[in-house]
């Protein structure tokens, strides 16, 4: 009986400590500025136009309801251009369409959402209780080899550009593309960096090859970002993530790495699961001479997945990545770029959608981070970089055009 009481008492204590911590974390989530630099809502809505993220949605990882309960303040909307669209010559028109779509989403819920184009917008909108939606372009294809398009997209509100995506393009080699025509940046890419600096658009080195990332770090006059990348240390051989040396150089440049929450960015086990599955499927396809969209392949995929459950990463893995950046580069160079709506159902337990940021706060506190340092990770670091990029543009005659004037 005494044992039972002791167990009960400790369970009650543990429960009240956990719930107290959870309440405190919700408080901090409400107080802090939470900035997530990569959320793939526009392409999700583009593919399923009936989706209304201003209402609770059953699918996906972002909607207004969940964003509010997670305390999210700034959600960079990814203007994602697939490499195939770029190759087909339709990159610029798709970018225009996706940008218009974000404005349409914001106008559906003007009491809750607003497009943001400068750091002051973010402050003003937070004070009004609005969720800010700045724009980041994922794939520089829409620049179409014309430096004039940098100002064009700046005027349309684009505030970062990920130079390439899954394939090398006219600007840069991609980390996913073994064909590296430029050995880094193209000649045009080298001209694009100073132009982006001048126009106040952050240069994003997520997705580009190592050579390209190094060349950007050498040439950018202002801090750069990795909008949704994690650390290669934990996923050896995965060039899409950053090496320790790159993180150190990024910090020297004043920049910030925004940690991607996708499990395959976080652990080698999740990464090799995808690889193993892909090779098992292609072996099956080849053996039976089947098309990738055939019923047999779909059944094989399902069966393989049942037999090999996906090894989800945990919140602790995200914390390990953050800890390591802090150890390598200090607290001022890490943030969050979840890739919600971009990495499918591969998200860690406890970080499943935009309502999950309080869990991150609980985790960071448990690892001894002060509230001031947690605020840096949640958004302070990214806002510092954005402000520096804005200031450089102002010094070059390009003041930020804000939505809230
Ligand atoms: Zn991406």
XYZ file of C-alpha atoms and ligand atoms in Angstrom:
406
model
C 0.000 0.000 0.000
C 2.791 2.382 0.953
C 4.515 1.545 -2.303
C 1.305 2.315 -4.159
C 0.995 5.658 -2.424
C 4.619 6.501 -3.179
C 4.131 5.613 -6.822
C 0.897 7.599 -6.925
C 2.561 10.590 -5.283
C 5.466 10.553 -7.704
C 3.140 10.133 -10.688
C 1.060 13.079 -9.457
C 4.218 15.147 -8.961
C 5.525 14.203 -12.406
C 2.150 15.018 -13.933
C 1.898 18.404 -12.229
C 5.503 19.236 -13.193
C 4.821 18.270 -16.792
C 1.608 20.227 -17.003
C 3.201 23.227 -15.261
C 6.034 23.098 -17.773
C 3.533 22.763 -20.616
C 1.624 25.832 -19.399
C 4.852 27.832 -19.072
C 5.862 26.777 -22.567
C 2.525 27.936 -23.954
C 3.134 31.274 -22.207
C 6.530 31.620 -23.845
C 5.109 30.507 -27.205
C 2.589 33.343 -26.932
C 5.180 35.912 -25.821
C 8.095 35.029 -28.102
C 8.222 35.775 -31.809
C 8.081 32.381 -33.508
C 9.414 32.427 -37.054
C 9.336 29.357 -39.270
C 11.192 29.957 -42.524
C 9.795 27.127 -44.590
C 6.161 26.141 -44.864
C 4.922 24.675 -48.147
C 1.326 25.880 -47.997
C 1.158 27.641 -51.389
C 2.002 24.559 -53.437
C -0.301 22.422 -51.294
C -3.195 24.778 -52.033
C -2.154 25.101 -55.689
C -2.413 21.318 -56.059
C -5.697 21.139 -54.111
C -7.447 24.454 -54.747
C -10.389 23.524 -52.540
C -8.083 23.509 -49.489
C -8.872 26.409 -47.164
C -6.100 26.780 -44.584
C -7.977 29.593 -42.857
C -10.209 26.815 -41.473
C -9.190 23.688 -39.667
C -8.009 21.150 -42.259
C -7.920 17.394 -41.761
C -4.883 17.066 -44.018
C -1.579 18.865 -44.028
C 0.460 20.347 -41.244
C -0.547 23.996 -41.407
C -3.840 25.755 -40.870
C -4.746 28.944 -39.073
C -6.274 27.162 -36.113
C -3.251 25.022 -35.406
C -0.835 27.886 -36.138
C -2.608 29.962 -33.492
C -2.474 27.231 -30.881
C 1.233 26.735 -31.632
C 1.922 30.447 -31.145
C 3.315 30.836 -34.671
C 3.844 34.489 -35.638
C 5.763 34.411 -38.902
C 5.269 31.658 -41.455
C 7.434 32.060 -44.542
C 5.302 30.815 -47.413
C 7.367 28.791 -49.837
C 6.937 29.877 -53.440
C 8.083 26.479 -54.617
C 8.922 25.944 -58.273
C 9.487 22.293 -59.203
C 12.575 21.744 -61.377
C 10.319 20.307 -64.106
C 8.352 23.583 -64.307
C 11.621 25.506 -64.503
C 12.843 23.244 -67.315
C 9.567 23.694 -69.178
C 10.069 27.480 -69.121
C 7.089 28.249 -66.877
C 8.913 29.183 -63.679
C 8.120 32.901 -63.617
C 4.416 32.526 -64.313
C 4.055 29.817 -61.639
C 5.860 32.073 -59.139
C 3.442 34.904 -59.959
C 0.513 32.547 -59.526
C 1.721 31.225 -56.165
C 2.401 34.733 -54.872
C -1.145 35.761 -55.846
C -2.416 32.674 -54.071
C -0.746 33.706 -50.786
C -2.379 37.148 -51.068
C -5.693 35.415 -51.638
C -5.231 33.245 -48.529
C -4.368 36.343 -46.465
C -7.387 38.231 -47.784
C -9.675 35.366 -46.789
C -8.877 35.998 -43.117
C -7.756 39.641 -42.845
C -8.341 39.647 -39.080
C -5.811 36.868 -38.621
C -3.382 36.864 -41.556
C -1.283 39.432 -43.401
C 1.430 39.259 -46.031
C 4.662 40.732 -44.620
C 7.416 42.257 -46.716
C 9.687 43.881 -44.133
C 10.776 43.372 -40.546
C 8.614 46.263 -39.390
C 5.556 44.534 -40.851
C 6.303 41.592 -38.598
C 6.422 43.799 -35.494
C 3.291 45.739 -36.406
C 1.381 42.601 -37.359
C 2.389 40.804 -34.153
C 1.167 43.723 -32.091
C -2.186 43.434 -33.895
C -2.360 39.694 -33.259
C -1.882 38.856 -36.938
C 0.071 35.915 -38.289
C 2.616 37.283 -40.781
C 3.130 35.578 -44.122
C 6.410 36.648 -45.756
C 7.395 35.055 -49.057
C 10.430 32.897 -49.780
C 11.068 31.553 -53.280
C 12.257 27.948 -53.420
C 14.206 27.604 -56.676
C 15.683 30.630 -58.425
C 14.314 29.446 -61.791
C 11.845 32.370 -62.045
C 14.773 34.798 -62.258
C 15.180 33.391 -65.782
C 18.709 34.719 -66.264
C 17.590 38.349 -66.022
C 18.985 40.397 -63.129
C 16.035 42.771 -63.586
C 13.811 40.026 -62.234
C 15.466 40.369 -58.811
C 13.866 43.807 -58.396
C 10.672 42.454 -59.978
C 10.315 39.741 -57.332
C 11.502 42.048 -54.583
C 8.612 44.344 -55.492
C 6.311 41.331 -55.369
C 7.430 40.682 -51.792
C 9.953 37.842 -52.165
C 12.386 38.083 -49.237
C 14.557 35.038 -49.736
C 15.488 32.916 -52.728
C 16.677 29.309 -52.472
C 19.015 29.342 -55.446
C 18.199 25.858 -56.775
C 15.946 22.942 -55.857
C 16.170 19.269 -56.852
C 18.160 19.866 -60.031
C 21.007 22.129 -61.018
C 19.527 25.215 -62.715
C 20.833 28.291 -64.514
C 22.025 29.760 -61.205
C 23.512 26.972 -59.185
C 24.217 23.270 -58.829
C 21.847 21.319 -56.615
C 22.845 18.991 -53.792
C 20.393 16.408 -55.147
C 21.913 16.478 -58.645
C 25.072 14.471 -59.298
C 25.425 16.446 -62.505
C 27.257 19.594 -61.396
C 27.561 21.672 -64.569
C 28.838 24.763 -62.778
C 30.969 23.263 -60.016
C 29.048 25.602 -57.736
C 27.438 28.785 -59.019
C 27.099 29.616 -62.704
C 28.557 32.825 -64.081
C 25.072 34.313 -63.787
C 24.767 32.956 -60.243
C 27.923 34.843 -59.297
C 26.316 38.065 -60.573
C 23.022 37.279 -58.878
C 24.389 37.223 -55.292
C 25.453 40.922 -55.180
C 22.170 41.891 -56.869
C 20.151 40.005 -54.233
C 22.253 41.693 -51.531
C 21.497 45.107 -53.040
C 17.780 44.414 -53.380
C 17.397 43.124 -49.812
C 16.582 39.512 -50.663
C 18.162 36.925 -48.368
C 20.310 34.314 -50.117
C 19.235 30.802 -49.113
C 21.824 28.030 -49.403
C 19.461 25.158 -48.594
C 19.335 22.688 -51.509
C 22.485 23.882 -53.282
C 25.656 21.811 -53.690
C 28.576 22.191 -51.295
C 30.624 24.094 -53.872
C 27.768 26.519 -54.451
C 27.224 27.040 -50.704
C 30.898 27.817 -50.184
C 30.934 30.251 -53.105
C 27.876 32.057 -51.707
C 29.469 32.267 -48.262
C 32.596 33.762 -49.806
C 30.806 36.352 -51.906
C 27.719 37.513 -50.014
C 28.155 40.932 -48.429
C 25.451 40.163 -45.878
C 24.549 37.169 -43.710
C 22.946 34.268 -45.575
C 20.438 31.681 -44.440
C 19.841 27.976 -44.847
C 16.041 28.181 -44.716
C 15.361 24.482 -44.066
C 18.474 22.341 -43.603
C 19.817 20.180 -40.805
C 23.244 18.787 -39.950
C 25.126 16.270 -42.057
C 26.935 15.118 -38.891
C 23.820 13.119 -37.968
C 23.057 11.950 -41.524
C 26.469 11.196 -43.036
C 26.711 11.581 -46.799
C 23.504 13.609 -47.143
C 24.699 16.688 -49.035
C 21.330 18.431 -48.602
C 22.333 18.985 -44.938
C 25.194 21.236 -43.826
C 28.613 20.052 -42.683
C 30.094 21.259 -39.398
C 32.627 23.362 -41.342
C 29.826 25.078 -43.255
C 27.965 25.868 -40.044
C 31.095 27.484 -38.627
C 31.551 29.503 -41.833
C 27.867 30.458 -41.872
C 28.226 31.775 -38.323
C 31.325 33.739 -39.303
C 29.206 35.267 -42.070
C 26.590 36.180 -39.433
C 23.993 33.843 -40.925
C 21.610 31.282 -39.544
C 20.720 27.630 -40.174
C 17.024 26.912 -39.773
C 16.622 23.279 -38.718
C 14.418 21.077 -40.921
C 12.079 18.795 -38.924
C 11.694 16.054 -41.572
C 12.843 12.747 -40.028
C 15.081 11.941 -42.999
C 16.948 15.216 -42.399
C 17.441 14.323 -38.744
C 18.557 10.703 -38.474
C 20.565 8.278 -40.589
C 17.967 5.573 -39.838
C 15.133 7.577 -41.401
C 17.340 8.580 -44.329
C 18.335 5.024 -45.142
C 14.738 3.839 -44.762
C 13.753 6.032 -47.723
C 16.780 4.874 -49.709
C 16.118 1.197 -48.920
C 12.497 1.550 -49.889
C 13.330 3.292 -53.154
C 15.865 0.627 -54.126
C 13.520 -2.229 -53.137
C 10.759 -0.676 -55.260
C 12.982 -0.083 -58.284
C 14.388 -3.622 -58.025
C 10.814 -4.988 -57.975
C 9.830 -2.738 -60.873
C 12.790 -3.806 -62.991
C 12.428 -7.485 -62.150
C 8.780 -7.482 -63.291
C 9.161 -4.854 -65.991
C 6.482 -2.558 -64.480
C 5.618 1.147 -64.669
C 6.137 3.124 -61.445
C 2.419 3.999 -61.269
C 1.187 0.419 -61.765
C -1.078 -1.298 -59.253
C 1.511 -4.007 -58.629
C 4.135 -1.434 -57.663
C 1.645 0.340 -55.379
C 0.832 -2.988 -53.671
C 4.532 -3.816 -53.308
C 5.201 -0.368 -51.818
C 2.413 -0.831 -49.302
C 3.574 -4.301 -48.359
C 7.208 -3.237 -47.976
C 6.146 -0.309 -45.793
C 4.074 -2.605 -43.559
C 7.060 -4.867 -43.100
C 9.485 -1.991 -42.490
C 7.756 0.625 -40.290
C 9.115 4.115 -40.731
C 11.666 5.023 -38.027
C 10.283 8.412 -37.026
C 12.776 10.854 -35.536
C 11.956 12.285 -32.123
C 11.838 15.759 -30.673
C 15.156 14.824 -29.015
C 16.741 14.528 -32.469
C 15.731 18.082 -33.379
C 17.177 19.197 -30.046
C 20.416 17.323 -30.826
C 20.751 19.262 -34.084
C 20.133 22.567 -32.317
C 22.590 21.636 -29.537
C 25.262 20.817 -32.074
C 24.885 24.121 -33.957
C 25.150 25.906 -30.607
C 28.267 23.913 -29.722
C 29.878 24.666 -33.108
C 28.787 28.244 -33.634
C 27.039 29.637 -30.571
C 23.401 30.409 -29.831
C 23.064 33.187 -32.443
C 23.070 31.050 -35.578
C 20.250 28.542 -35.329
C 16.511 28.695 -35.890
C 13.608 26.682 -37.256
C 12.595 25.879 -40.840
C 10.219 22.978 -40.261
C 9.328 22.177 -43.893
C 5.725 21.615 -42.761
C 3.568 20.624 -45.746
C 6.800 19.859 -47.612
C 8.084 16.628 -46.080
C 4.878 14.609 -46.016
C 4.048 12.465 -43.020
C 7.699 12.037 -41.935
C 7.625 14.431 -39.019
C 8.830 13.459 -35.557
C 6.464 12.520 -32.758
C 5.718 15.726 -30.822
C 6.454 17.944 -33.830
C 3.715 16.821 -36.173
C 2.356 20.211 -37.210
C 2.306 23.962 -36.557
C 0.614 23.459 -33.194
C 3.802 21.773 -31.920
C 6.168 24.690 -31.244
C 5.377 24.637 -27.480
C 6.811 21.095 -27.378
C 10.044 22.456 -28.792
C 10.101 25.034 -26.015
C 9.564 22.327 -23.375
C 12.451 20.353 -24.901
C 14.810 23.326 -25.041
C 14.031 24.230 -21.433
C 14.650 20.652 -20.334
C 18.089 20.931 -21.959
C 18.860 24.028 -19.930
C 18.276 26.809 -22.460
C 17.287 30.126 -20.913
C 14.132 31.817 -22.175
C 16.257 34.533 -23.800
C 18.205 31.927 -25.734
C 15.044 30.035 -26.661
C 13.672 33.267 -28.133
C 16.758 33.528 -30.328
C 16.170 30.029 -31.673
C 12.434 30.596 -32.160
C 12.898 33.692 -34.289
C 15.302 36.274 -32.878
C 18.247 35.015 -34.909
C 16.357 35.013 -38.186
C 14.983 38.505 -37.559
C 18.517 39.745 -36.871
C 19.680 38.418 -40.244
C 16.650 39.810 -42.090
C 17.236 43.219 -40.478
C 20.899 43.213 -41.531
C 19.916 42.299 -45.085
C 17.310 45.078 -45.103
C 19.829 47.606 -43.770
C 22.368 46.748 -46.458
C 19.696 47.272 -49.117
C 18.719 50.616 -47.549
C 22.381 51.681 -47.683
C 22.260 50.825 -51.392
C 19.198 52.940 -52.029
C 16.612 50.187 -51.744
C 14.526 50.838 -48.669
C 12.194 48.047 -47.665
C 8.723 48.397 -49.089
C 6.415 47.461 -46.264
C 2.806 46.351 -46.368
C 2.106 48.336 -43.195
C 3.190 51.892 -43.936
Zn 12.941 22.173 -49.837
